[in-house]
Amino acid sequence: ELAQIGVTGLAVMGRNLARNFARHGYRVAVHNRSYAKTTSLIDDHGDEGTFVPSESMRDFVASLEKPRRVVIMVKAGAATDAVIDELLGLLDEGDIVIDAGNAHFPDTRRREAALKERGLHFVGTGVSGGEEGALNGPSIMPGGSPESYQTLGPMLEEISAKVNGEPCCTHVGPDGAGHFVKMVHNGIEYADMQLIAEAYDLIRQGTGKSAAEIADIFRTWNSGDLESFLIEITADVLGHVDAKTGSAFVDIVLDQAEQKGTGRWTVQNALDLGVPITGIAEATFARALSGSVPQREAARKVLPADAEAWQVDDPDAFIEDVRLALYASKVVAYSQGFDQIAAASEEFDWNIDRGAMAKIWRGGCIIRARFLDRITEAYQRDPELPLLLADEYFTGAIGNSLAAWRRVVMAAARHGVPTPAFSSSLAYYDGVRAERLPAALIQGQRDFFGAHTYRRVDGDGTFHTEWSADRSESPA
Ligand code: NBP
């Protein structure tokens, strides 16, 4: 009997995805460049369902029913192109190639166009949730043609995470839309992690509490509005003790954060689209700063803090302030991420339903959180909502947090604690709500040195002032 779906690339992610399909009763063809991974999958988990292993790509493709559905789960980049090239000579018109790796969305757009010319469907699919999610139900963000979703969608929905019985998988939009949304998801994940890290640092420095005590604080937070996977694992990480030294694990880890590049892609794209995603950008740069070893070495020796020593008077009140500031900053980061999705959707004609994105992120993925329900509801109230912060729920939530948020950012500045994400989120909030911005002055400067022109508040048209002559104004 032919297999219903195939997975090529059986490292941690592909292996678990294949097992997930098999556990749901699908006959799964499996293949990997080096055969050892295929045999080890069969040896270790062959009894979990029906696997059809092949050593060669040719046999793998021949073992699939038509139209074929082939999931590629290899290292993103050149490996994906190599696998696609190999598949091209073996597939028939109407077959569906699914790239479930972390591809950069411009690559997905290119691949989709190339495969379309050959009569093949190419579905760039975001998959979030890591190893564990791939096995037990990830959040799945498929792009590609609506026709491909008709046959593929139900299978993906079946293996995805479920929240209240609803699958964390939906057709995101054409070509690269799925990988784009996965990219922004990862960007938001960077911001969320940075904000949590700043909250931890503030509490540790402000109150002198131990990592274990702060773990308990995060555990308590996880039963409120902040309930999320990231808060939950933060409590676990902070509570963990290093077996070798008996110290808090967080104290023995080198403080240089690494990245695989999705945060950087998100920021690069936001610059191209002109969308201010300051939370994600600060989070990405904070990782870069942590890894700037020579600069940190040099700075540590010569740059004074000139800041007051710190011991908060009322630790409980301060901790509550930090919780509120974290929530407000988080809303800003998400609001910015959804703005970026809206801008790209417009640019590439993707027609992405932002409420549906919040919905499929509620389970399976790294940023899964109670709070995503509030985002879905906001876009249900107004699908064209220009700014998440402007939704009545979030306006109220931020209103309640505002005084605390300001106190926390002021305290951080006064005591020399770096809080790039907290501070920039507050600056964004004040910027976006401002009646007038000093951008008017920037326009004046631009017109002065470059005759770049400006518009007036009291009428239409574009103008230029003769700065180096009589300073008369004329229409441009
Ligand atoms: P890796 O990203 O470590 O890739 C290893 C796989 O790629 C192996 O199957 C390897 O085959 C195959 N491969 C390579 Br490398 N070069 C190849 C080539 N030229 N031709 C054919 N196959 C090649 O695996 P992973 O961690 O399971 O991740 C898979 C994908 O899922 C990636 O795109 C990743 O970004 C994405 N992703 C990962 C996570 C996560 O938590 N790890 C989460 C979400 C998405 P070999 O065995 O013969 O070397």
XYZ file of C-alpha atoms and ligand atoms in Angstrom:
525
model
C 0.000 0.000 0.000
C 1.276 3.461 -0.889
C 2.041 6.014 1.783
C -0.225 9.041 2.254
C 2.522 11.455 3.174
C 6.309 11.430 3.067
C 8.917 13.100 5.253
C 12.478 13.599 4.037
C 14.983 14.877 6.595
C 14.821 12.832 9.782
C 16.845 14.833 12.288
C 15.019 15.740 15.521
C 12.236 17.728 13.853
C 11.519 15.500 10.831
C 11.668 12.343 12.891
C 9.113 13.646 15.366
C 6.856 15.060 12.666
C 6.875 11.674 10.901
C 5.996 9.958 14.182
C 3.203 12.468 14.754
C 1.677 11.642 11.336
C 2.052 7.903 11.989
C 0.469 8.174 15.431
C -2.525 9.790 13.757
C -2.978 6.725 11.599
C -1.296 7.954 8.400
C 0.994 5.709 6.357
C 4.218 7.710 6.343
C 7.040 7.316 3.833
C 10.372 8.265 5.433
C 13.729 9.184 3.943
C 16.958 10.843 4.994
C 20.134 11.675 3.082
C 22.148 9.308 5.245
C 20.202 6.092 5.730
C 21.258 5.570 9.356
C 18.689 8.126 10.598
C 15.939 6.303 8.706
C 16.797 2.909 10.161
C 17.141 4.348 13.650
C 13.646 5.838 13.370
C 12.243 2.467 12.378
C 14.222 0.624 15.073
C 13.196 3.009 17.838
C 9.641 3.889 16.856
C 8.551 1.554 14.057
C 5.790 0.185 16.284
C 4.071 3.565 16.667
C 2.365 3.353 13.271
C 2.944 2.518 9.615
C 6.267 3.736 8.258
C 7.486 3.055 4.726
C 11.282 3.538 4.781
C 13.363 4.094 1.648
C 17.073 4.437 1.201
C 16.932 6.332 -2.111
C 14.926 9.417 -2.978
C 13.613 7.579 -6.048
C 12.125 4.749 -3.967
C 10.811 7.256 -1.435
C 8.911 9.168 -4.116
C 7.669 5.915 -5.687
C 6.264 4.836 -2.301
C 3.799 7.756 -2.188
C 0.212 7.874 -3.423
C -0.687 10.623 -5.917
C -0.934 13.526 -5.723
C 2.179 13.089 -3.641
C 2.696 15.037 -0.462
C 6.362 15.377 0.436
C 7.437 17.181 3.601
C 11.019 18.466 3.541
C 12.469 18.920 7.038
C 16.162 19.625 6.466
C 18.522 22.400 7.484
C 17.157 25.650 6.015
C 19.031 27.175 3.058
C 21.183 25.289 0.561
C 20.104 21.862 1.873
C 16.470 22.678 1.048
C 17.416 23.671 -2.512
C 19.472 20.484 -2.884
C 16.524 18.328 -1.819
C 14.110 20.219 -4.092
C 16.482 19.722 -7.049
C 16.608 16.025 -6.349
C 12.828 15.807 -6.082
C 12.102 17.784 -9.262
C 13.027 14.978 -11.679
C 10.930 12.487 -9.730
C 7.633 14.272 -9.095
C 4.564 14.639 -11.337
C 2.254 17.534 -12.030
C -0.080 18.275 -9.136
C 2.252 16.888 -6.456
C 2.729 18.978 -3.329
C 6.124 19.806 -1.843
C 5.966 21.101 1.721
C 8.997 22.887 3.174
C 8.491 22.719 6.933
C 11.961 24.056 7.823
C 12.693 27.600 8.936
C 13.134 29.063 5.453
C 13.516 32.779 4.879
C 10.294 33.870 3.154
C 11.964 35.411 0.041
C 13.465 31.938 -0.607
C 10.008 30.449 -0.261
C 8.596 32.949 -2.765
C 11.363 32.064 -5.217
C 10.877 28.309 -4.777
C 7.105 28.556 -5.045
C 7.363 30.445 -8.350
C 9.884 27.956 -9.753
C 7.827 24.905 -8.807
C 4.596 26.463 -10.063
C 6.170 26.656 -13.532
C 6.595 22.920 -13.381
C 3.013 22.319 -12.307
C 3.937 21.557 -8.703
C 2.530 23.064 -5.533
C 5.072 24.406 -3.088
C 3.879 24.993 0.444
C 6.296 26.919 2.671
C 5.135 26.034 6.159
C 6.098 27.503 9.489
C 6.278 24.928 12.274
C 6.770 26.070 15.847
C 7.132 24.211 19.085
C 10.531 22.607 18.725
C 11.075 18.882 19.089
C 8.336 18.368 21.596
C 5.779 20.272 19.497
C 6.658 18.366 16.325
C 5.838 15.129 18.132
C 2.803 16.070 20.186
C 1.252 18.890 18.184
C 3.002 21.991 16.861
C 1.551 25.277 15.727
C 1.555 25.047 11.920
C 1.561 28.026 9.545
C 1.213 26.832 5.932
C 1.478 29.169 2.969
C 1.073 28.191 -0.676
C -1.951 27.897 -2.918
C -5.485 27.480 -1.564
C -5.855 24.315 -3.725
C -2.903 22.681 -2.004
C -4.464 23.458 1.364
C -7.617 21.552 0.397
C -5.834 18.213 0.382
C -3.006 18.993 2.752
C -4.797 21.200 5.293
C -6.874 18.507 6.997
C -3.776 16.360 7.620
C -1.829 19.266 9.048
C -4.761 20.337 11.196
C -5.002 16.829 12.551
C -1.385 16.666 13.732
C -1.323 20.257 15.035
C -1.817 21.338 18.639
C -5.431 21.829 19.716
C -6.842 24.525 21.984
C -10.442 23.937 23.079
C -10.698 21.423 20.259
C -9.616 23.960 17.639
C -6.504 23.176 15.559
C -3.493 25.491 15.775
C -3.159 25.438 11.998
C -4.791 27.452 9.256
C -3.982 28.496 5.700
C -2.006 31.704 6.243
C -1.932 32.971 2.638
C -0.201 32.456 -0.720
C 3.482 31.715 -1.432
C 5.759 32.934 1.408
C 3.003 34.028 3.821
C 3.409 30.995 6.101
C 7.144 31.373 6.513
C 6.731 35.130 6.925
C 4.318 34.686 9.803
C 6.619 32.088 11.382
C 9.446 34.600 11.117
C 7.438 37.283 12.922
C 6.400 34.682 15.501
C 10.082 34.099 16.205
C 10.715 37.844 16.342
C 7.954 38.227 18.924
C 9.509 35.317 20.793
C 12.799 37.268 20.953
C 10.977 40.304 22.381
C 9.031 38.234 24.887
C 12.198 36.494 26.110
C 14.095 39.772 26.421
C 11.251 41.372 28.386
C 11.130 38.416 30.759
C 14.910 38.589 31.162
C 14.734 42.314 31.976
C 11.963 41.665 34.529
C 14.147 39.033 36.208
C 17.172 41.338 36.232
C 15.204 44.241 37.708
C 13.809 42.101 40.504
C 17.182 40.562 41.255
C 18.992 43.894 41.324
C 16.209 45.863 43.000
C 15.325 43.408 45.763
C 18.365 41.154 46.068
C 16.130 38.081 45.850
C 17.754 34.823 44.779
C 17.146 33.076 41.476
C 15.100 30.431 43.319
C 12.935 33.085 44.973
C 12.387 34.767 41.616
C 11.438 31.382 40.147
C 8.549 31.343 42.633
C 7.501 34.840 41.561
C 7.325 33.725 37.923
C 5.349 30.656 38.977
C 2.801 32.940 40.615
C 2.695 35.200 37.556
C 1.949 32.162 35.451
C -1.462 31.834 37.055
C -2.524 35.325 35.919
C -2.666 37.438 32.743
C 0.944 36.561 31.938
C 0.276 32.815 31.803
C 2.433 31.480 28.986
C 4.896 28.805 28.030
C 7.816 31.233 28.273
C 6.911 32.365 31.821
C 6.492 28.733 32.831
C 9.887 27.618 31.529
C 11.500 30.756 32.981
C 10.399 29.596 36.428
C 11.910 26.182 35.710
C 15.214 27.586 34.457
C 15.526 29.998 37.404
C 14.736 27.235 39.873
C 17.322 24.870 38.419
C 20.497 24.253 40.443
C 23.803 23.388 38.759
C 24.804 19.887 39.828
C 28.523 20.602 39.547
C 28.733 23.733 41.711
C 25.463 23.808 43.631
C 24.921 27.365 42.362
C 21.825 28.619 40.614
C 22.079 27.377 37.022
C 21.479 30.917 35.699
C 24.653 32.057 37.505
C 26.961 29.531 35.858
C 25.821 30.157 32.258
C 27.937 32.532 30.162
C 25.906 35.702 29.591
C 26.252 35.845 25.787
C 22.982 35.135 23.993
C 23.142 33.455 20.616
C 20.748 33.510 17.698
C 20.026 31.524 14.596
C 18.837 34.482 12.538
C 15.053 34.673 12.498
C 15.096 37.719 14.783
C 17.549 39.416 12.456
C 15.373 38.602 9.431
C 12.356 40.054 11.193
C 14.153 43.306 11.917
C 15.638 43.520 8.412
C 12.202 43.078 6.895
C 10.678 45.644 9.251
C 13.271 48.166 8.081
C 12.345 47.408 4.464
C 8.641 47.842 5.184
C 9.188 50.855 7.461
C 7.373 49.288 10.410
C 8.680 50.277 13.867
C 9.079 46.947 15.658
C 11.208 48.467 18.394
C 10.599 45.661 20.905
C 11.851 42.944 18.570
C 14.718 45.113 17.342
C 15.901 45.938 20.879
C 15.678 42.263 21.811
C 17.775 41.293 18.805
C 20.339 44.020 19.533
C 20.408 43.079 23.220
C 21.593 39.610 22.181
C 24.177 41.224 19.911
C 25.344 43.474 22.766
C 25.679 40.515 25.103
C 27.938 38.878 22.538
C 30.066 41.991 21.957
C 32.856 40.648 24.108
C 35.731 43.078 23.323
C 33.406 46.069 23.674
C 32.063 44.813 26.988
C 35.589 44.153 28.255
C 36.728 47.643 27.338
C 33.608 49.349 28.647
C 33.528 47.499 31.961
C 36.958 48.915 32.826
C 36.311 52.590 32.142
C 32.613 53.457 32.075
C 31.258 54.452 35.496
C 27.611 53.947 36.431
C 27.311 57.173 38.413
C 24.048 55.717 39.658
C 22.511 55.320 43.081
C 22.938 52.014 44.892
C 19.680 50.143 44.876
C 17.456 48.493 47.404
C 13.761 49.031 46.846
C 11.770 50.075 49.914
C 8.789 47.873 49.262
C 9.780 44.719 47.351
C 6.238 43.421 46.913
C 5.030 46.692 45.428
C 8.057 46.854 43.157
C 7.543 43.290 41.944
C 3.933 44.104 41.121
C 5.139 47.180 39.204
C 7.510 44.987 37.197
C 4.703 42.543 36.435
C 2.511 45.351 35.097
C 5.388 46.855 33.107
C 6.129 43.450 31.617
C 2.526 43.018 30.542
C 2.331 46.482 28.971
C 5.667 46.082 27.157
C 4.570 42.704 25.903
C 1.380 44.148 24.460
C 3.515 46.734 22.626
C 5.816 44.046 21.172
C 2.874 41.997 19.925
C 1.101 45.056 18.591
C 4.225 45.925 16.588
C 4.555 42.361 15.289
C 0.951 42.363 14.098
C 1.574 45.707 12.389
C 4.419 44.080 10.513
C 2.170 41.209 9.423
C -0.425 43.723 8.215
C 2.184 45.708 6.266
C 3.644 42.614 4.571
C 0.182 41.286 3.825
C -0.530 44.547 2.015
C 2.842 44.606 0.241
C 2.656 41.020 -1.033
C -1.124 40.778 -1.392
C -1.413 37.951 1.132
C -4.690 38.908 2.782
C -3.595 37.539 6.165
C -6.233 37.334 8.887
C -4.389 38.588 11.961
C -6.992 37.265 14.413
C -6.519 33.786 12.941
C -2.743 34.076 13.475
C -3.216 34.846 17.174
C -5.555 31.862 17.321
C -3.078 29.338 15.868
C -0.373 30.618 18.206
C -2.424 29.753 21.291
C -1.094 26.201 21.381
C 1.943 24.215 20.302
C 4.298 27.129 19.733
C 6.864 28.887 21.899
C 4.843 32.092 22.363
C 1.669 30.252 23.338
C -0.106 32.291 25.981
C -3.454 33.027 27.511
C -3.137 36.578 26.274
C -3.435 35.538 22.605
C -7.171 34.990 23.159
C -7.427 38.717 23.850
C -5.697 39.436 20.522
C -8.037 37.158 18.577
C -11.014 38.865 20.241
C -9.628 42.298 19.371
C -9.425 41.416 15.656
C -12.874 39.840 15.834
C -14.231 43.131 17.168
C -12.505 44.978 14.326
C -10.708 42.997 11.579
C -9.208 46.259 10.250
C -7.938 47.420 13.646
C -5.067 49.797 12.768
C -3.231 49.190 16.041
C -3.686 46.406 18.576
C -3.061 48.896 21.402
C -6.128 50.830 20.288
C -8.460 47.924 21.019
C -10.591 48.644 24.087
C -9.259 45.667 26.061
C -5.612 46.602 25.569
C -6.224 50.309 26.074
C -7.713 49.395 29.445
C -4.957 46.958 30.359
C -2.216 49.430 29.499
C -4.062 52.230 31.288
C -3.915 50.156 34.470
C -0.216 49.483 34.010
C 0.975 52.873 32.879
C 2.033 54.422 36.196
C 3.859 51.234 37.187
C 5.525 51.016 33.777
C 6.867 54.564 34.111
C 8.103 53.929 37.658
C 9.962 50.817 36.543
C 11.641 52.498 33.566
C 12.609 55.477 35.748
C 14.043 53.217 38.431
C 16.047 51.302 35.844
C 17.516 54.516 34.454
C 18.251 55.907 37.911
C 20.061 52.790 39.046
C 21.850 51.983 35.812
C 20.057 48.744 34.957
C 19.775 48.211 31.200
C 16.151 47.667 30.130
C 16.217 48.265 26.364
C 12.947 46.460 25.676
C 10.979 47.922 28.612
C 12.254 51.439 27.881
C 11.839 51.394 24.125
C 8.336 49.936 24.416
C 7.343 52.806 26.666
C 8.938 55.285 24.259
C 6.981 53.709 21.397
C 3.785 53.978 23.425
C 4.386 57.661 24.107
C 5.430 58.255 20.515
C 2.511 56.589 18.840
C -0.039 58.334 21.080
C 1.568 61.810 20.900
C -0.483 64.695 19.524
C 2.614 66.243 17.892
C 6.012 64.691 17.281
C 9.325 66.458 16.716
C 9.254 64.859 13.261
C 8.136 68.339 12.163
C 11.608 69.613 13.056
C 13.225 66.748 11.141
C 11.232 67.773 8.085
C 12.504 71.349 8.520
C 16.101 70.138 8.743
C 15.670 67.951 5.661
C 14.217 70.829 3.688
C 17.050 73.102 4.886
C 19.990 70.961 3.789
C 18.490 68.953 0.959
C 15.405 70.801 -0.340
C 13.469 67.647 0.548
C 10.220 69.670 0.956
C 7.500 69.422 3.627
C 3.748 69.535 3.961
C 1.842 72.042 6.076
C -0.692 71.398 8.821
C -3.094 73.956 7.335
C -3.546 72.791 3.757
C -2.633 70.439 0.933
C 0.478 70.505 -1.205
C 4.224 70.249 -0.776
C 6.441 73.238 -0.029
C 10.033 74.378 0.065
C 11.553 77.315 1.914
C 14.481 79.218 0.339
C 16.684 78.743 3.402
C 19.847 80.296 1.971
C 18.084 83.241 0.295
C 15.101 85.263 1.499
C 13.395 82.351 3.305
C 10.276 82.751 1.262
C 8.108 79.687 0.813
C 7.005 78.321 -2.536
C 5.004 75.294 -3.631
C 7.362 72.462 -4.577
P 18.867 20.324 11.162
O 18.508 21.712 10.883
O 19.969 20.040 12.106
O 19.182 19.565 9.774
C 19.605 18.236 9.722
C 18.927 17.520 8.593
O 19.224 18.137 7.331
C 19.416 16.079 8.483
O 18.322 15.268 8.115
C 20.452 16.176 7.377
O 20.700 14.967 6.728
C 19.754 17.137 6.457
N 20.613 17.698 5.419
C 21.644 18.582 5.510
Br 22.293 19.254 7.058
N 22.188 18.895 4.329
C 21.501 18.196 3.425
C 21.582 18.088 2.021
N 22.455 18.802 1.331
N 20.728 17.243 1.408
C 19.840 16.519 2.096
N 19.689 16.606 3.447
C 20.509 17.420 4.103
O 17.574 19.498 11.664
P 16.402 19.919 12.678
O 16.931 20.542 13.909
O 15.540 18.702 12.780
O 15.615 21.032 11.901
C 15.001 20.804 10.651
C 14.362 22.091 10.161
O 13.353 22.472 11.077
C 15.307 23.273 10.051
O 14.974 24.030 8.926
C 15.041 24.042 11.314
O 15.352 25.414 11.174
C 13.566 23.816 11.484
N 13.054 23.975 12.837
C 13.743 23.484 13.899
C 13.237 23.615 15.184
C 13.989 23.044 16.343
O 13.538 23.256 17.470
N 15.079 22.315 16.133
C 12.008 24.237 15.378
C 11.303 24.698 14.293
C 11.833 24.559 13.030
P 21.900 14.001 7.272
O 21.303 13.254 8.393
O 22.183 13.128 6.085
O 23.030 14.872 7.660
